[in-house]
JSON list of C-alpha atoms in Angstrom, two decimals:
[
{"chain": "A", "resi": 68, "resn": "ALA", "atom": "CA", "xyz": [129.02, 46.76, 149.30]},
{"chain": "A", "resi": 69, "resn": "PRO", "atom": "CA", "xyz": [126.87, 46.27, 146.17]},
{"chain": "A", "resi": 70, "resn": "LEU", "atom": "CA", "xyz": [129.91, 46.92, 143.96]},
{"chain": "A", "resi": 71, "resn": "ARG", "atom": "CA", "xyz": [132.00, 44.44, 145.94]},
{"chain": "A", "resi": 72, "resn": "GLY", "atom": "CA", "xyz": [129.18, 41.93, 145.42]},
{"chain": "A", "resi": 73, "resn": "ILE", "atom": "CA", "xyz": [129.11, 42.50, 141.67]},
{"chain": "A", "resi": 74, "resn": "ASP", "atom": "CA", "xyz": [132.89, 42.20, 141.49]},
{"chain": "A", "resi": 75, "resn": "GLY", "atom": "CA", "xyz": [132.94, 39.11, 143.72]},
{"chain": "A", "resi": 76, "resn": "PHE", "atom": "CA", "xyz": [130.21, 37.25, 141.84]},
{"chain": "A", "resi": 77, "resn": "SER", "atom": "CA", "xyz": [131.78, 38.16, 138.48]},
{"chain": "A", "resi": 78, "resn": "HIS", "atom": "CA", "xyz": [135.06, 36.74, 139.76]},
{"chain": "A", "resi": 79, "resn": "LEU", "atom": "CA", "xyz": [133.30, 33.55, 140.88]},
{"chain": "A", "resi": 80, "resn": "VAL", "atom": "CA", "xyz": [131.66, 33.11, 137.47]},
{"chain": "A", "resi": 81, "resn": "LEU", "atom": "CA", "xyz": [135.04, 33.56, 135.80]},
{"chain": "A", "resi": 82, "resn": "THR", "atom": "CA", "xyz": [136.67, 31.10, 138.21]},
{"chain": "A", "resi": 83, "resn": "ARG", "atom": "CA", "xyz": [133.97, 28.42, 138.06]},
{"chain": "A", "resi": 84, "resn": "CYS", "atom": "CA", "xyz": [132.83, 28.76, 134.46]},
{"chain": "A", "resi": 85, "resn": "GLY", "atom": "CA", "xyz": [135.63, 30.61, 132.69]},
{"chain": "A", "resi": 86, "resn": "ALA", "atom": "CA", "xyz": [136.82, 27.58, 130.74]},
{"chain": "A", "resi": 87, "resn": "GLN", "atom": "CA", "xyz": [133.29, 26.98, 129.42]},
{"chain": "A", "resi": 88, "resn": "LEU", "atom": "CA", "xyz": [132.78, 30.59, 128.31]},
{"chain": "A", "resi": 89, "resn": "ASP", "atom": "CA", "xyz": [133.85, 31.91, 124.95]},
{"chain": "A", "resi": 90, "resn": "GLU", "atom": "CA", "xyz": [136.44, 34.68, 124.71]},
{"chain": "A", "resi": 91, "resn": "LYS", "atom": "CA", "xyz": [133.82, 37.42, 124.26]},
{"chain": "A", "resi": 92, "resn": "SER", "atom": "CA", "xyz": [131.90, 36.34, 127.39]},
{"chain": "A", "resi": 93, "resn": "ARG", "atom": "CA", "xyz": [135.10, 36.28, 129.46]},
{"chain": "A", "resi": 94, "resn": "ASP", "atom": "CA", "xyz": [135.91, 39.76, 128.10]},
{"chain": "A", "resi": 95, "resn": "TYR", "atom": "CA", "xyz": [132.47, 41.00, 129.20]},
{"chain": "A", "resi": 96, "resn": "LEU", "atom": "CA", "xyz": [133.05, 39.71, 132.73]},
{"chain": "A", "resi": 97, "resn": "HIS", "atom": "CA", "xyz": [136.50, 41.34, 132.86]},
{"chain": "A", "resi": 98, "resn": "ARG", "atom": "CA", "xyz": [134.88, 44.61, 131.75]},
{"chain": "A", "resi": 99, "resn": "VAL", "atom": "CA", "xyz": [132.22, 44.30, 134.47]},
{"chain": "A", "resi": 100, "resn": "ARG", "atom": "CA", "xyz": [134.95, 43.81, 137.07]},
{"chain": "A", "resi": 101, "resn": "ALA", "atom": "CA", "xyz": [136.99, 46.77, 135.76]},
{"chain": "A", "resi": 102, "resn": "ALA", "atom": "CA", "xyz": [133.90, 48.99, 135.73]},
{"chain": "A", "resi": 103, "resn": "THR", "atom": "CA", "xyz": [132.96, 48.09, 139.32]},
{"chain": "A", "resi": 104, "resn": "LYS", "atom": "CA", "xyz": [136.51, 48.89, 140.47]},
{"chain": "A", "resi": 105, "resn": "LEU", "atom": "CA", "xyz": [136.41, 52.26, 138.69]},
{"chain": "A", "resi": 106, "resn": "MET", "atom": "CA", "xyz": [132.96, 53.06, 140.15]},
{"chain": "A", "resi": 107, "resn": "SER", "atom": "CA", "xyz": [134.21, 52.14, 143.62]},
{"chain": "A", "resi": 108, "resn": "GLN", "atom": "CA", "xyz": [137.21, 54.46, 143.19]},
{"chain": "A", "resi": 109, "resn": "LEU", "atom": "CA", "xyz": [134.94, 57.28, 141.97]},
{"chain": "A", "resi": 110, "resn": "ILE", "atom": "CA", "xyz": [132.69, 56.86, 145.01]},
{"chain": "A", "resi": 111, "resn": "ASP", "atom": "CA", "xyz": [135.69, 56.86, 147.36]},
{"chain": "A", "resi": 112, "resn": "ASP", "atom": "CA", "xyz": [137.03, 60.00, 145.69]},
{"chain": "A", "resi": 113, "resn": "MET", "atom": "CA", "xyz": [133.65, 61.75, 145.94]},
{"chain": "A", "resi": 114, "resn": "LEU", "atom": "CA", "xyz": [133.39, 60.88, 149.63]},
{"chain": "A", "resi": 115, "resn": "GLY", "atom": "CA", "xyz": [136.92, 62.13, 150.21]},
{"chain": "A", "resi": 116, "resn": "LEU", "atom": "CA", "xyz": [136.15, 65.38, 148.41]},
{"chain": "A", "resi": 117, "resn": "ALA", "atom": "CA", "xyz": [132.97, 65.83, 150.46]},
{"chain": "A", "resi": 118, "resn": "ARG", "atom": "CA", "xyz": [134.92, 65.31, 153.72]},
{"chain": "A", "resi": 119, "resn": "VAL", "atom": "CA", "xyz": [137.53, 67.88, 152.71]},
{"chain": "A", "resi": 120, "resn": "THR", "atom": "CA", "xyz": [134.94, 70.55, 151.95]},
{"chain": "A", "resi": 121, "resn": "ARG", "atom": "CA", "xyz": [133.17, 70.07, 155.32]},
{"chain": "A", "resi": 122, "resn": "GLN", "atom": "CA", "xyz": [136.11, 70.17, 157.70]},
{"chain": "A", "resi": 123, "resn": "GLU", "atom": "CA", "xyz": [137.01, 73.23, 159.75]},
{"chain": "A", "resi": 124, "resn": "ILE", "atom": "CA", "xyz": [140.17, 75.06, 158.69]},
{"chain": "A", "resi": 125, "resn": "ARG", "atom": "CA", "xyz": [142.86, 75.21, 161.39]},
{"chain": "A", "resi": 126, "resn": "LYS", "atom": "CA", "xyz": [145.57, 77.71, 160.48]},
{"chain": "A", "resi": 127, "resn": "GLN", "atom": "CA", "xyz": [149.10, 77.04, 161.62]},
{"chain": "A", "resi": 128, "resn": "SER", "atom": "CA", "xyz": [152.63, 77.30, 160.27]},
{"chain": "A", "resi": 129, "resn": "VAL", "atom": "CA", "xyz": [153.16, 74.51, 157.72]},
{"chain": "A", "resi": 130, "resn": "ASP", "atom": "CA", "xyz": [156.52, 73.43, 156.30]},
{"chain": "A", "resi": 131, "resn": "LEU", "atom": "CA", "xyz": [155.61, 72.66, 152.68]},
{"chain": "A", "resi": 132, "resn": "SER", "atom": "CA", "xyz": [159.20, 71.56, 151.95]},
{"chain": "A", "resi": 133, "resn": "ALA", "atom": "CA", "xyz": [159.03, 68.80, 154.58]},
{"chain": "A", "resi": 134, "resn": "LEU", "atom": "CA", "xyz": [155.52, 67.82, 153.52]},
{"chain": "A", "resi": 135, "resn": "ALA", "atom": "CA", "xyz": [156.60, 67.55, 149.86]},
{"chain": "A", "resi": 136, "resn": "ARG", "atom": "CA", "xyz": [159.63, 65.41, 150.80]},
{"chain": "A", "resi": 137, "resn": "GLU", "atom": "CA", "xyz": [157.39, 62.99, 152.77]},
{"chain": "A", "resi": 138, "resn": "ILE", "atom": "CA", "xyz": [155.00, 62.65, 149.84]},
{"chain": "A", "resi": 139, "resn": "ILE", "atom": "CA", "xyz": [157.83, 62.10, 147.32]},
{"chain": "A", "resi": 140, "resn": "LEU", "atom": "CA", "xyz": [159.31, 59.39, 149.58]},
{"chain": "A", "resi": 141, "resn": "ARG", "atom": "CA", "xyz": [155.93, 57.61, 149.60]},
{"chain": "A", "resi": 142, "resn": "LEU", "atom": "CA", "xyz": [155.67, 57.89, 145.81]},
{"chain": "A", "resi": 143, "resn": "CYS", "atom": "CA", "xyz": [159.20, 56.48, 145.39]},
{"chain": "A", "resi": 144, "resn": "ALA", "atom": "CA", "xyz": [158.26, 53.47, 147.52]},
{"chain": "A", "resi": 145, "resn": "VAL", "atom": "CA", "xyz": [155.42, 52.38, 145.21]},
{"chain": "A", "resi": 146, "resn": "PRO", "atom": "CA", "xyz": [156.45, 49.94, 142.45]},
{"chain": "A", "resi": 147, "resn": "PRO", "atom": "CA", "xyz": [157.51, 50.12, 139.75]},
{"chain": "A", "resi": 148, "resn": "ALA", "atom": "CA", "xyz": [160.71, 51.84, 140.85]},
{"chain": "A", "resi": 149, "resn": "ARG", "atom": "CA", "xyz": [161.39, 55.02, 138.90]},
{"chain": "A", "resi": 150, "resn": "SER", "atom": "CA", "xyz": [164.27, 57.43, 138.70]},
{"chain": "A", "resi": 151, "resn": "VAL", "atom": "CA", "xyz": [162.80, 60.94, 138.92]},
{"chain": "A", "resi": 152, "resn": "GLU", "atom": "CA", "xyz": [164.80, 64.13, 139.37]},
{"chain": "A", "resi": 153, "resn": "VAL", "atom": "CA", "xyz": [163.06, 65.94, 142.24]},
{"chain": "A", "resi": 154, "resn": "GLU", "atom": "CA", "xyz": [163.95, 69.44, 143.41]},
{"chain": "A", "resi": 155, "resn": "ILE", "atom": "CA", "xyz": [162.22, 70.76, 146.53]},
{"chain": "A", "resi": 156, "resn": "ALA", "atom": "CA", "xyz": [163.15, 74.28, 147.63]},
{"chain": "A", "resi": 157, "resn": "GLU", "atom": "CA", "xyz": [164.02, 74.68, 151.31]},
{"chain": "A", "resi": 158, "resn": "GLY", "atom": "CA", "xyz": [162.12, 76.96, 153.64]},
{"chain": "A", "resi": 159, "resn": "LEU", "atom": "CA", "xyz": [158.71, 76.81, 151.97]},
{"chain": "A", "resi": 160, "resn": "THR", "atom": "CA", "xyz": [156.53, 77.73, 154.94]},
{"chain": "A", "resi": 161, "resn": "VAL", "atom": "CA", "xyz": [152.99, 79.08, 154.90]},
{"chain": "A", "resi": 162, "resn": "GLN", "atom": "CA", "xyz": [150.11, 79.72, 157.26]},
{"chain": "A", "resi": 163, "resn": "GLY", "atom": "CA", "xyz": [147.35, 77.24, 156.52]},
{"chain": "A", "resi": 164, "resn": "ASP", "atom": "CA", "xyz": [145.61, 74.02, 157.41]},
{"chain": "A", "resi": 165, "resn": "CYS", "atom": "CA", "xyz": [148.23, 71.24, 157.46]},
{"chain": "A", "resi": 166, "resn": "GLY", "atom": "CA", "xyz": [145.73, 68.51, 156.53]},
{"chain": "A", "resi": 167, "resn": "LEU", "atom": "CA", "xyz": [144.26, 70.40, 153.59]},
{"chain": "A", "resi": 168, "resn": "LEU", "atom": "CA", "xyz": [147.69, 71.47, 152.34]},
{"chain": "A", "resi": 169, "resn": "GLY", "atom": "CA", "xyz": [148.79, 67.83, 152.62]},
{"chain": "A", "resi": 170, "resn": "ILE", "atom": "CA", "xyz": [145.84, 66.74, 150.46]},
{"chain": "A", "resi": 171, "resn": "LEU", "atom": "CA", "xyz": [146.65, 69.49, 147.96]},
{"chain": "A", "resi": 172, "resn": "LEU", "atom": "CA", "xyz": [150.33, 68.51, 147.71]},
{"chain": "A", "resi": 173, "resn": "GLU", "atom": "CA", "xyz": [149.46, 64.80, 147.62]},
{"chain": "A", "resi": 174, "resn": "ASN", "atom": "CA", "xyz": [147.24, 65.42, 144.59]},
{"chain": "A", "resi": 175, "resn": "LEU", "atom": "CA", "xyz": [149.60, 67.82, 142.80]},
{"chain": "A", "resi": 176, "resn": "LEU", "atom": "CA", "xyz": [152.71, 65.68, 143.37]},
{"chain": "A", "resi": 177, "resn": "GLY", "atom": "CA", "xyz": [150.79, 62.48, 142.62]},
{"chain": "A", "resi": 178, "resn": "ASN", "atom": "CA", "xyz": [149.69, 63.97, 139.30]},
{"chain": "A", "resi": 179, "resn": "ALA", "atom": "CA", "xyz": [153.22, 65.17, 138.55]},
{"chain": "A", "resi": 180, "resn": "TRP", "atom": "CA", "xyz": [154.48, 61.66, 139.31]},
{"chain": "A", "resi": 181, "resn": "LYS", "atom": "CA", "xyz": [151.81, 60.04, 137.13]},
{"chain": "A", "resi": 182, "resn": "PHE", "atom": "CA", "xyz": [152.11, 62.43, 134.18]},
{"chain": "A", "resi": 183, "resn": "THR", "atom": "CA", "xyz": [155.94, 62.19, 134.03]},
{"chain": "A", "resi": 184, "resn": "ALA", "atom": "CA", "xyz": [155.85, 58.37, 133.90]},
{"chain": "A", "resi": 185, "resn": "LYS", "atom": "CA", "xyz": [156.37, 58.26, 130.14]},
{"chain": "A", "resi": 186, "resn": "ARG", "atom": "CA", "xyz": [159.23, 60.77, 130.10]},
{"chain": "A", "resi": 187, "resn": "GLU", "atom": "CA", "xyz": [162.80, 59.60, 129.57]},
{"chain": "A", "resi": 188, "resn": "HIS", "atom": "CA", "xyz": [164.18, 62.10, 132.13]},
{"chain": "A", "resi": 189, "resn": "PRO", "atom": "CA", "xyz": [161.27, 62.99, 134.44]},
{"chain": "A", "resi": 190, "resn": "ARG", "atom": "CA", "xyz": [161.63, 66.12, 136.57]},
{"chain": "A", "resi": 191, "resn": "ILE", "atom": "CA", "xyz": [159.45, 67.47, 139.36]},
{"chain": "A", "resi": 192, "resn": "ALA", "atom": "CA", "xyz": [160.08, 70.75, 141.21]},
{"chain": "A", "resi": 193, "resn": "VAL", "atom": "CA", "xyz": [158.39, 72.32, 144.22]},
{"chain": "A", "resi": 194, "resn": "GLY", "atom": "CA", "xyz": [159.23, 75.93, 144.86]},
{"chain": "A", "resi": 195, "resn": "ARG", "atom": "CA", "xyz": [158.28, 79.54, 145.38]},
{"chain": "A", "resi": 196, "resn": "GLN", "atom": "CA", "xyz": [158.12, 82.50, 143.07]},
{"chain": "A", "resi": 197, "resn": "PRO", "atom": "CA", "xyz": [158.64, 85.84, 144.84]},
{"chain": "A", "resi": 198, "resn": "ALA", "atom": "CA", "xyz": [155.79, 88.31, 144.91]},
{"chain": "A", "resi": 199, "resn": "SER", "atom": "CA", "xyz": [155.85, 90.84, 142.09]},
{"chain": "A", "resi": 200, "resn": "GLY", "atom": "CA", "xyz": [154.11, 94.17, 141.79]},
{"chain": "A", "resi": 201, "resn": "GLY", "atom": "CA", "xyz": [152.60, 93.99, 145.27]},
{"chain": "A", "resi": 202, "resn": "GLY", "atom": "CA", "xyz": [151.05, 90.57, 144.65]},
{"chain": "A", "resi": 203, "resn": "ALA", "atom": "CA", "xyz": [151.26, 87.48, 146.80]},
{"chain": "A", "resi": 204, "resn": "GLU", "atom": "CA", "xyz": [154.01, 84.89, 146.73]},
{"chain": "A", "resi": 205, "resn": "VAL", "atom": "CA", "xyz": [153.30, 81.98, 144.42]},
{"chain": "A", "resi": 206, "resn": "PHE", "atom": "CA", "xyz": [154.12, 78.40, 145.39]},
{"chain": "A", "resi": 207, "resn": "PHE", "atom": "CA", "xyz": [154.31, 75.85, 142.59]},
{"chain": "A", "resi": 208, "resn": "VAL", "atom": "CA", "xyz": [154.62, 72.21, 141.65]},
{"chain": "A", "resi": 209, "resn": "ARG", "atom": "CA", "xyz": [156.18, 71.99, 138.21]},
{"chain": "A", "resi": 210, "resn": "ASP", "atom": "CA", "xyz": [156.99, 68.95, 136.06]},
{"chain": "A", "resi": 211, "resn": "ASN", "atom": "CA", "xyz": [157.98, 68.02, 132.53]},
{"chain": "A", "resi": 212, "resn": "GLY", "atom": "CA", "xyz": [155.08, 65.59, 132.16]},
{"chain": "A", "resi": 213, "resn": "ALA", "atom": "CA", "xyz": [152.49, 65.11, 129.46]},
{"chain": "A", "resi": 214, "resn": "GLY", "atom": "CA", "xyz": [150.99, 68.58, 129.77]},
{"chain": "A", "resi": 215, "resn": "PHE", "atom": "CA", "xyz": [147.58, 69.52, 128.38]},
{"chain": "A", "resi": 216, "resn": "ASP", "atom": "CA", "xyz": [145.96, 71.60, 125.69]},
{"chain": "A", "resi": 217, "resn": "MET", "atom": "CA", "xyz": [145.53, 75.15, 127.06]},
{"chain": "A", "resi": 218, "resn": "ALA", "atom": "CA", "xyz": [142.13, 75.33, 125.34]},
{"chain": "A", "resi": 219, "resn": "TYR", "atom": "CA", "xyz": [140.89, 73.14, 128.21]},
{"chain": "A", "resi": 220, "resn": "ALA", "atom": "CA", "xyz": [142.70, 74.96, 131.06]},
{"chain": "A", "resi": 221, "resn": "GLU", "atom": "CA", "xyz": [139.40, 76.04, 132.70]},
{"chain": "A", "resi": 222, "resn": "GLN", "atom": "CA", "xyz": [138.61, 72.35, 133.31]},
{"chain": "A", "resi": 223, "resn": "LEU", "atom": "CA", "xyz": [141.92, 71.62, 135.02]},
{"chain": "A", "resi": 224, "resn": "PHE", "atom": "CA", "xyz": [140.77, 71.97, 138.63]},
{"chain": "A", "resi": 225, "resn": "GLY", "atom": "CA", "xyz": [137.18, 70.79, 138.20]},
{"chain": "A", "resi": 226, "resn": "ALA", "atom": "CA", "xyz": [136.23, 67.63, 140.07]},
{"chain": "A", "resi": 227, "resn": "PHE", "atom": "CA", "xyz": [136.24, 64.54, 137.84]},
{"chain": "A", "resi": 228, "resn": "GLN", "atom": "CA", "xyz": [137.44, 66.50, 134.81]},
{"chain": "A", "resi": 229, "resn": "ARG", "atom": "CA", "xyz": [139.92, 64.53, 132.72]},
{"chain": "A", "resi": 230, "resn": "LEU", "atom": "CA", "xyz": [142.21, 66.04, 130.12]},
{"chain": "A", "resi": 231, "resn": "HIS", "atom": "CA", "xyz": [143.75, 62.67, 129.16]},
{"chain": "A", "resi": 232, "resn": "SER", "atom": "CA", "xyz": [142.09, 59.32, 128.52]},
{"chain": "A", "resi": 233, "resn": "VAL", "atom": "CA", "xyz": [141.96, 56.64, 131.23]},
{"chain": "A", "resi": 234, "resn": "GLU", "atom": "CA", "xyz": [143.92, 54.34, 128.91]},
{"chain": "A", "resi": 235, "resn": "GLU", "atom": "CA", "xyz": [146.70, 56.93, 128.61]},
{"chain": "A", "resi": 236, "resn": "PHE", "atom": "CA", "xyz": [146.82, 57.85, 132.32]},
{"chain": "A", "resi": 237, "resn": "PRO", "atom": "CA", "xyz": [144.73, 56.07, 134.99]},
{"chain": "A", "resi": 238, "resn": "GLY", "atom": "CA", "xyz": [142.70, 57.96, 137.60]},
{"chain": "A", "resi": 239, "resn": "THR", "atom": "CA", "xyz": [139.30, 59.45, 138.29]},
{"chain": "A", "resi": 240, "resn": "GLY", "atom": "CA", "xyz": [139.98, 63.13, 137.68]},
{"chain": "A", "resi": 241, "resn": "ILE", "atom": "CA", "xyz": [140.16, 64.22, 141.32]}
]
């Protein structure tokens, strides 16, 4: 609520007094509004992360292929329209918590969607790599997006860690 107040009053000042303000003052107010929106998103993301870590895990059979198709359909529906080559392997089923796996796929596919936005021929694949040498099967989300410097790979799955600037790719790092 305090952030909505800051954003709302900044908007009112811009609306009522914008013509009387110099360019630099208007820029300051726009920056205040952008910062409050970013802070609000960070708070929402932190609350969402806290909820995920507190919920009880309910194992069941989960069709990752169907889940991935649903998420891709939602991503395709958000403007601007994009042509993305998507390959989702059939029969990707696991034992796990459907809600948590949905959050995981939503984040991985959302990132793949975001980080392929500047590619001429974006590709996203969801699949499975067979177990080798007695190890476990590996499920993957792969894309031809921006990528990252492997020197920072240990930061990749840390909360609020960013490997690209906000100007280059929006988001909070969750």
